[in-house]
Amino acid sequence: MTRRAVPPPAGLPGLDPGWSRIVAVPGVGPDAGVTRGWHVLDTGPELVRRGVDAVGTILAVHGNPTWSYLWRRLAARSLDAAAHGEPAWRLVAVDQLDMGFSERTGADRPLAQRVPDLGALTDALSLSAPVVTLGHDWGGVISLGWALEHPSSLAGVALVNTAVHHPPGVPIPAPLRLARAPGVLAGATSATTAFLDTTLALARPALTDEAGAAYRAPYLSAARRAGIRGFVADIPVGPHHRSFSELERIADGVRGLDVPALLMWGPEDPIFGDRYLDDLVDRLPHADVHRFEGAGHLLAEEERCADGLMAWLHDDVVPLRARVPATSRGPAAQVPPSAWSDASGTPIWHALDQRSDDDGTAIVQMTSGGRAPRRVSWHQLHDRVRRLAAGLHRVGVRRGDRVSLLVPPGPTLSAVVYACLRIGAVVVVADAGLGVRGLTRAVRGSWPDVIIGETRGLTAARVLGWPGMRISVARLPKTAAAALGISHTLGELAREGYDAAAPADPPGPDDPAAILFTSGSTGAAKGVAYTHRQLSALRDLLASHFGVTGETGLVTGFAPFALLGPALGTRSVTPDMDVSSPRTLTAPAVAAAVQASGAEMVFLSPAAILNVVDTADALTAEGRGALAGVQTFLSTGAPISQGLLESAAALMPNATAHTPYGMTECLLVTDITLAGVRDAAGSRDAGVCVGVPIGANRVLVSPVDCDGRATGRATDAPGVLGEVVVSASHVKDHYDRLWLTDREAVRETAGLDSPGETRRWHRTGDVGHLDAHGRLWIEGRMPHLIVTAHGPLAPVGTEQRVERVEGVRRAAVVGVGPHGLRQAVAIVETTPAARRAGLADPLLTSAVRNAAGTPLAAVLAVPGLPTDIRHNSKIDRSRLSVWAERVLAGERPGAP
């Protein structure tokens, strides 16, 4: 039974009735000779009314069971952009036949019919080039089908949580299996609103009652929900399904699309998870990709997708130039490797090759229980790397494949890392310090092809559903190996590669090498992608600045740097500790590692140093003697106080103490010695002095405006508060599958190079200033700026003054109240520790206020300040701000 197309009812939130129109469309295929009524949202007439010429059209196609209402914010955003003089895009958002407020045809409409249906509509609208398609859910497939049929009109494709291919042998997602079950389909999709209700409930956060009612408005009766049932029935569950061949045609055709592409994704979607994103990235390796961590299926409702799409149109499509973006990389196997030259340096494994016949010690593995350390020679390490590289290649690991490593620092991890790098596989390093939840997000977000791990890591991979072929470090009983889904062991791979050479085509300098995850101290951990050129540049800078030679030796309690020993051509050792918990490191363990390796350089994280200093009394005379042989001591990863640095230096009296500044995106930026820290202590500058740029690195500051945004042109003028902007040869290549984040990180940096330079820049998110001596002072993070009625206030300077108050161990200064009128609040850890969280006692409050140097709305005391997991030292000020708001609003104070 047919029902004609009608406009939506008035009053739906966010929907301008002026955008709605009914279009009469001649039918195609089985509909030939019949005219169908389509409801569409079309901003074209409004642009004409305003006298604005559109640069192109966005053809937006919804999925099941939504309708064009899904794109209302994009309609408003595109018109707003036009009003502000930006390139104007017309939006045509369709209601597919039998859906939304379009005609109910009463006919069966499989995928092979819906693609020409959409073509008939665009013909009726006389849609001409350039057109950018946008699709969600089933609308993604249909929009791609249209794109393949209209190559001369196509300017780009954008997709949101959809799929064009389902791997054979893998069940379709559970909610869809349930909806398709015999006897359930009609009841779940058309007879009741169950399928509709379940889909709308996927929104994170929940839809408002008004928005939920708007989505339900076209589907108030069973007859009007027949299209929902038809879409679910049309899911191709196997090669014999009627729509399987059409889906395969579209999936294969997508590989040939060479127009700009954008993939926006909600990874918490129980239907279209990261598995389908990875498949699309494989088919569209040039696509810009952004995963909105924590978001789900209804991404357009949960995140600012409209802003992301408009930014992408401005960057990639308005110039109408197809390109492979520098901020996204697909499988490198499709790109011939570039060659190493004098200009690009030497590969990261160069020193390992140079010492392949050396029987000297390369790695020392410390053991507990009084057992002798395990020593691995350069010859042994090189041979193991060669054999593992050949073995990995024999089982199908190729250049560009992602390999997630769940192995603690030591000889095994080093051998696996360099084997992967040698064959061009991309190592994914997300250490256990992220915690189970953070590690799961990292692994699933990077969607590795291979996971190599010990039993604990592989068990987590199995239980938590991490992707990838699984390779075990150790041999396990057959039943355990089968339960964990293990395909191979490292021993088997080494035997496979015993008499084989590593692949003859090693990766070049611009090939992807690694994805290193940030600590997650200011949000979800981000994957930072490096090329081989950038890793080699980091190695060279570290070697030159700190004078590392083959005989230096390196003791490191910081997992990422434990892997640099073989690259530097110097022996390395990780002390006996739990690397996922820096505070487990003790002074005797550091001394034992130095003694076992004869190392002259020690590299520790701030949290590790704290416990090393606290356990110094346990050092023996022999241990103190070993530490006296250390020549260089480094601590990086988080700020470290002068007092703590002096206490650590006292344990290594002959060492020059350094505390370099950097971040995962650019691991070494500036450096300052203990002598420099002491000299800076006499300055009136606020913040933590982190020294001057290393080597050819550059540091500028982008001034913040009165609203707390870094909008000013980056400068090296002293005394300017703003966001720290850095440049270095080893700065990251891009953020993995975080295109919008990467775009923001390079915002307004294109013109910062000196004449004749081509530098790469990165906005750090740190707040600080440069002084008259060119030294950088860090004053907090951009999200932690407190925007008061008198302008932005950076927290660190006030925190430092508060921490000088007797009885205060650590302090955090956060803002409460509305943006622009926020008030500063001090939250302190006390000595002795407070029994419970709440208002500080009057005497302490008075002392803190007198010392702060800025008005404080309140002083709160807590037993302990929340910190990040990896460093155990970066205070979570955002979390504390929310907690302080609740406490001062009268809620019972619990732990922050």
Coordinates of N, CA, C and O in Angstrom, one line a residue, residues 727-824:
S727 N 59.2 22.9 16.8 CA 59.6 22.4 15.5 C 60.9 21.6 15.7 O 61.8 22.0 16.4
A728 N 60.9 20.4 15.1 CA 62.1 19.6 15.2 C 62.1 18.6 14.0 O 61.0 18.3 13.5
S729 N 63.2 18.0 13.7 CA 63.3 17.1 12.6 C 62.6 15.8 13.0 O 62.2 15.0 12.1
H730 N 62.5 15.5 14.3 CA 61.9 14.3 14.8 C 60.4 14.5 15.3 O 59.9 13.6 15.9
V731 N 59.8 15.6 15.0 CA 58.4 15.8 15.5 C 57.5 14.8 14.7 O 57.8 14.4 13.6
K732 N 56.5 14.4 15.3 CA 55.6 13.4 14.8 C 55.2 13.6 13.4 O 55.2 14.7 12.9
D733 N 54.8 12.5 12.7 CA 54.3 12.6 11.4 C 52.8 13.0 11.4 O 52.4 13.9 10.7
H734 N 52.0 12.3 12.2 CA 50.6 12.6 12.4 C 50.0 11.9 13.5 O 50.7 11.0 14.1
Y735 N 48.8 12.2 14.0 CA 48.1 11.4 14.9 C 47.3 10.3 14.1 O 46.8 10.6 13.1
D736 N 47.3 9.1 14.7 CA 46.7 8.0 14.0 C 45.2 8.1 14.1 O 44.6 8.1 15.2
R737 N 44.5 8.2 12.9 CA 43.1 8.2 12.8 C 42.5 9.3 13.7 O 41.4 9.1 14.3
L738 N 43.1 10.4 13.8 CA 42.6 11.6 14.5 C 42.9 12.9 13.6 O 43.6 13.7 14.0
W739 N 42.2 12.9 12.5 CA 42.5 13.9 11.5 C 42.2 15.3 12.1 O 43.0 16.3 11.9
L740 N 41.1 15.5 12.8 CA 40.8 16.8 13.3 C 41.8 17.2 14.4 O 42.1 18.4 14.4
T741 N 42.2 16.3 15.2 CA 43.2 16.6 16.2 C 44.5 17.0 15.6 O 45.2 18.0 16.0
D742 N 44.9 16.3 14.5 CA 46.1 16.6 13.8 C 46.0 18.0 13.1 O 47.0 18.8 13.1
R743 N 44.8 18.3 12.6 CA 44.6 19.6 11.9 C 44.8 20.7 12.9 O 45.4 21.7 12.6
E744 N 44.3 20.5 14.1 CA 44.4 21.5 15.1 C 45.9 21.7 15.6 O 46.3 22.8 15.9
A745 N 46.6 20.6 15.6 CA 48.0 20.6 16.1 C 48.9 21.3 15.1 O 50.0 21.7 15.5
V746 N 48.5 21.5 13.9 CA 49.4 22.3 12.9 C 48.7 23.6 12.5 O 49.1 24.2 11.6
R747 N 47.6 24.0 13.2 CA 46.9 25.2 12.9 C 47.8 26.4 12.9 O 48.5 26.6 13.8
E748 N 47.7 27.2 11.8 CA 48.4 28.4 11.7 C 49.9 28.3 11.9 O 50.5 29.2 12.5
T749 N 50.5 27.2 11.4 CA 52.0 27.1 11.6 C 52.7 27.1 10.2 O 53.9 27.1 10.1
A750 N 51.9 27.3 9.1 CA 52.5 27.2 7.8 C 53.5 28.3 7.5 O 54.4 28.2 6.8
G751 N 53.3 29.5 8.1 CA 54.1 30.6 7.8 C 55.2 30.9 8.8 O 55.7 32.0 8.9
L752 N 55.5 29.9 9.7 CA 56.5 30.1 10.7 C 57.9 29.9 10.3 O 58.9 30.2 11.1
D753 N 58.2 29.3 9.2 CA 59.5 29.0 8.8 C 60.3 30.2 8.4 O 59.7 31.2 7.9
S754 N 61.6 30.2 8.6 CA 62.5 31.3 8.1 C 62.7 31.1 6.6 O 62.4 30.0 6.1
P755 N 63.1 32.1 5.9 CA 63.3 32.0 4.5 C 64.2 30.8 4.1 O 65.2 30.6 4.7
G756 N 63.8 30.0 3.1 CA 64.6 28.9 2.7 C 64.4 27.6 3.5 O 64.9 26.6 3.2
E757 N 63.5 27.7 4.6 CA 63.3 26.6 5.5 C 62.0 25.9 5.1 O 61.1 26.5 4.6
T758 N 62.0 24.6 5.4 CA 60.7 23.8 5.3 C 60.7 23.0 6.6 O 61.3 21.9 6.6
R759 N 60.1 23.5 7.6 CA 60.1 22.8 8.9 C 58.7 22.2 9.2 O 57.7 22.6 8.6
R760 N 58.7 21.3 10.1 CA 57.5 20.7 10.6 C 57.2 21.2 12.0 O 58.1 21.1 12.8
W761 N 56.0 21.6 12.3 CA 55.6 22.2 13.5 C 54.5 21.4 14.3 O 53.8 20.6 13.6
H762 N 54.5 21.7 15.5 CA 53.4 21.0 16.4 C 53.0 21.9 17.5 O 53.9 22.4 18.2
R763 N 51.7 22.1 17.6 CA 51.1 22.8 18.8 C 51.1 21.8 19.9 O 50.4 20.8 19.8
T764 N 51.7 22.1 21.0 CA 51.9 21.1 22.1 C 50.7 21.0 23.0 O 50.6 20.0 23.7
G765 N 49.9 22.0 23.1 CA 48.8 22.0 24.1 C 49.3 22.5 25.5 O 48.5 22.6 26.4
D766 N 50.6 22.7 25.6 CA 51.2 23.3 26.8 C 51.1 24.8 26.8 O 51.2 25.4 25.8
V767 N 50.9 25.4 28.0 CA 50.9 26.8 28.1 C 52.3 27.3 28.8 O 52.7 26.6 29.7
G768 N 52.8 28.3 28.2 CA 54.1 28.8 28.8 C 54.5 30.1 28.2 O 53.8 30.8 27.5
H769 N 55.8 30.5 28.5 CA 56.3 31.7 27.9 C 57.9 31.5 27.8 O 58.5 30.6 28.4
L770 N 58.4 32.3 26.9 CA 59.9 32.4 26.8 C 60.4 33.6 27.6 O 59.7 34.6 27.7
D771 N 61.6 33.4 28.2 CA 62.2 34.6 28.9 C 63.2 35.3 28.0 O 63.5 34.9 26.9
A772 N 63.9 36.3 28.6 CA 64.8 37.1 27.8 C 66.1 36.3 27.4 O 66.8 36.7 26.5
H773 N 66.3 35.2 28.1 CA 67.4 34.3 27.8 C 67.1 33.2 26.8 O 67.9 32.3 26.5
G774 N 65.8 33.2 26.3 CA 65.4 32.2 25.4 C 65.0 30.9 26.0 O 64.8 29.9 25.4
R775 N 64.9 30.9 27.4 CA 64.5 29.7 28.1 C 63.0 29.6 28.1 O 62.2 30.6 28.2
L776 N 62.5 28.4 28.0 CA 61.1 28.1 28.0 C 60.6 27.8 29.4 O 61.2 27.0 30.1
W777 N 59.4 28.4 29.8 CA 58.8 28.1 31.1 C 57.4 27.6 30.8 O 56.6 28.1 30.1
I778 N 57.1 26.4 31.4 CA 55.9 25.7 31.3 C 54.9 26.1 32.4 O 55.3 25.9 33.6
E779 N 53.7 26.5 32.1 CA 52.8 27.0 33.1 C 51.5 26.2 33.2 O 50.5 26.6 33.9
G780 N 51.4 25.1 32.5 CA 50.2 24.3 32.6 C 49.8 23.8 31.2 O 50.6 23.7 30.3
R781 N 48.6 23.4 31.1 CA 48.0 22.9 29.8 C 46.9 23.8 29.3 O 46.2 24.5 30.1
M782 N 46.7 23.9 28.0 CA 45.7 24.8 27.5 C 44.3 24.5 28.1 O 43.6 25.4 28.4
P783 N 43.9 23.2 28.2 CA 42.5 23.0 28.8 C 42.5 23.4 30.3 O 41.3 23.5 30.8
H784 N 43.6 23.6 30.9 CA 43.6 24.0 32.3 C 43.7 25.5 32.6 O 43.7 25.9 33.8
L785 N 43.7 26.3 31.6 CA 43.7 27.7 31.8 C 42.4 28.1 32.5 O 41.3 27.6 32.1
I786 N 42.5 29.0 33.4 CA 41.3 29.5 34.1 C 41.0 30.9 33.6 O 41.7 31.8 33.8
V787 N 39.9 30.9 32.8 CA 39.5 32.2 32.2 C 38.6 33.0 33.2 O 37.5 32.7 33.3
T788 N 39.3 34.0 33.8 CA 38.6 34.8 34.8 C 38.0 36.0 34.1 O 38.3 36.3 33.0
A789 N 37.4 36.9 34.9 CA 36.9 38.2 34.5 C 38.0 39.1 34.1 O 37.8 40.0 33.3
H790 N 39.2 38.8 34.6 CA 40.4 39.6 34.3 C 41.3 39.0 33.2 O 42.4 39.5 33.0
G791 N 40.9 37.9 32.6 CA 41.7 37.3 31.6 C 42.1 35.9 32.0 O 41.8 35.4 33.1
P792 N 42.9 35.2 31.2 CA 43.3 33.8 31.5 C 44.4 33.7 32.6 O 45.3 34.6 32.6
L793 N 44.3 32.7 33.4 CA 45.2 32.5 34.5 C 45.8 31.1 34.3 O 45.1 30.1 34.3
A794 N 47.1 31.0 34.1 CA 47.8 29.7 34.1 C 48.0 29.1 35.5 O 48.4 29.9 36.4
P795 N 47.8 27.8 35.7 CA 47.8 27.3 37.1 C 49.2 27.1 37.8 O 49.3 27.2 39.0
V796 N 50.2 26.8 37.0 CA 51.4 26.3 37.6 C 52.1 27.3 38.5 O 52.6 27.0 39.6
G797 N 52.2 28.6 38.1 CA 52.8 29.6 39.0 C 52.2 29.7 40.3 O 52.9 29.7 41.4
T798 N 50.9 29.7 40.4 CA 50.1 29.8 41.6 C 50.4 28.5 42.4 O 50.6 28.5 43.7
E799 N 50.4 27.4 41.8 CA 50.6 26.1 42.4 C 52.0 26.1 43.1 O 52.2 25.6 44.2
Q800 N 53.0 26.6 42.4 CA 54.4 26.6 43.0 C 54.4 27.5 44.2 O 55.1 27.1 45.2
R801 N 53.7 28.6 44.2 CA 53.7 29.4 45.4 C 53.0 28.7 46.6 O 53.4 28.8 47.7
V802 N 51.9 28.1 46.3 CA 51.2 27.3 47.3 C 52.0 26.2 47.9 O 52.0 25.9 49.1
E803 N 52.8 25.5 47.0 CA 53.6 24.4 47.5 C 54.7 24.8 48.4 O 55.4 23.9 49.0
R804 N 55.0 26.1 48.5 CA 56.0 26.6 49.5 C 55.5 26.7 50.9 O 56.2 26.9 51.8
V805 N 54.1 26.6 51.0 CA 53.5 26.7 52.3 C 53.8 25.4 53.1 O 53.7 24.3 52.6
E806 N 54.2 25.6 54.4 CA 54.5 24.5 55.2 C 53.3 23.6 55.4 O 52.2 24.1 55.6
G807 N 53.5 22.3 55.3 CA 52.4 21.4 55.4 C 51.7 21.0 54.0 O 50.8 20.1 54.0
V808 N 52.1 21.7 53.0 CA 51.6 21.4 51.6 C 52.6 20.5 50.9 O 53.7 21.0 50.7
R809 N 52.2 19.3 50.5 CA 53.1 18.4 49.7 C 53.0 18.7 48.2 O 53.9 18.9 47.5
R810 N 51.7 18.8 47.7 CA 51.5 19.1 46.3 C 50.2 19.9 46.2 O 49.3 19.8 47.1
A811 N 50.1 20.7 45.1 CA 48.9 21.5 45.0 C 48.4 21.5 43.5 O 49.2 21.4 42.6
A812 N 47.2 21.7 43.3 CA 46.6 21.9 42.0 C 45.6 23.1 42.1 O 44.9 23.2 43.1
V813 N 45.7 24.0 41.1 CA 44.9 25.2 41.1 C 43.9 25.0 39.9 O 44.4 24.8 38.8
V814 N 42.6 25.0 40.1 CA 41.6 24.8 39.1 C 40.6 25.8 39.1 O 40.5 26.6 40.1
G815 N 39.8 25.9 38.1 CA 38.7 26.9 38.0 C 37.3 26.3 38.3 O 37.1 25.2 37.9
V816 N 36.5 27.1 38.9 CA 35.1 26.8 39.0 C 34.2 28.0 38.6 O 34.7 29.1 38.6
G817 N 33.0 27.7 38.2 CA 32.1 28.7 37.7 C 32.1 28.8 36.2 O 32.8 28.1 35.5
P818 N 31.3 29.8 35.7 CA 31.1 29.9 34.2 C 32.4 30.4 33.5 O 33.1 31.2 34.1
H819 N 32.6 29.9 32.3 CA 33.7 30.4 31.5 C 33.7 31.9 31.3 O 32.7 32.5 31.1
G820 N 34.8 32.5 31.5 CA 35.0 33.9 31.5 C 34.8 34.6 32.8 O 35.2 35.7 33.0
L821 N 34.2 33.9 33.8 CA 34.0 34.4 35.1 C 34.5 33.4 36.2 O 34.0 33.4 37.3
R822 N 35.4 32.5 35.8 CA 35.8 31.4 36.7 C 36.6 32.0 37.8 O 37.3 33.0 37.7
Q823 N 36.5 31.2 38.9 CA 37.2 31.6 40.1 C 38.3 30.5 40.4 O 38.0 29.3 40.2
A824 N 39.4 30.8 40.9 CA 40.5 29.9 41.2 C 40.2 29.2 42.5 O 39.9 29.9 43.5

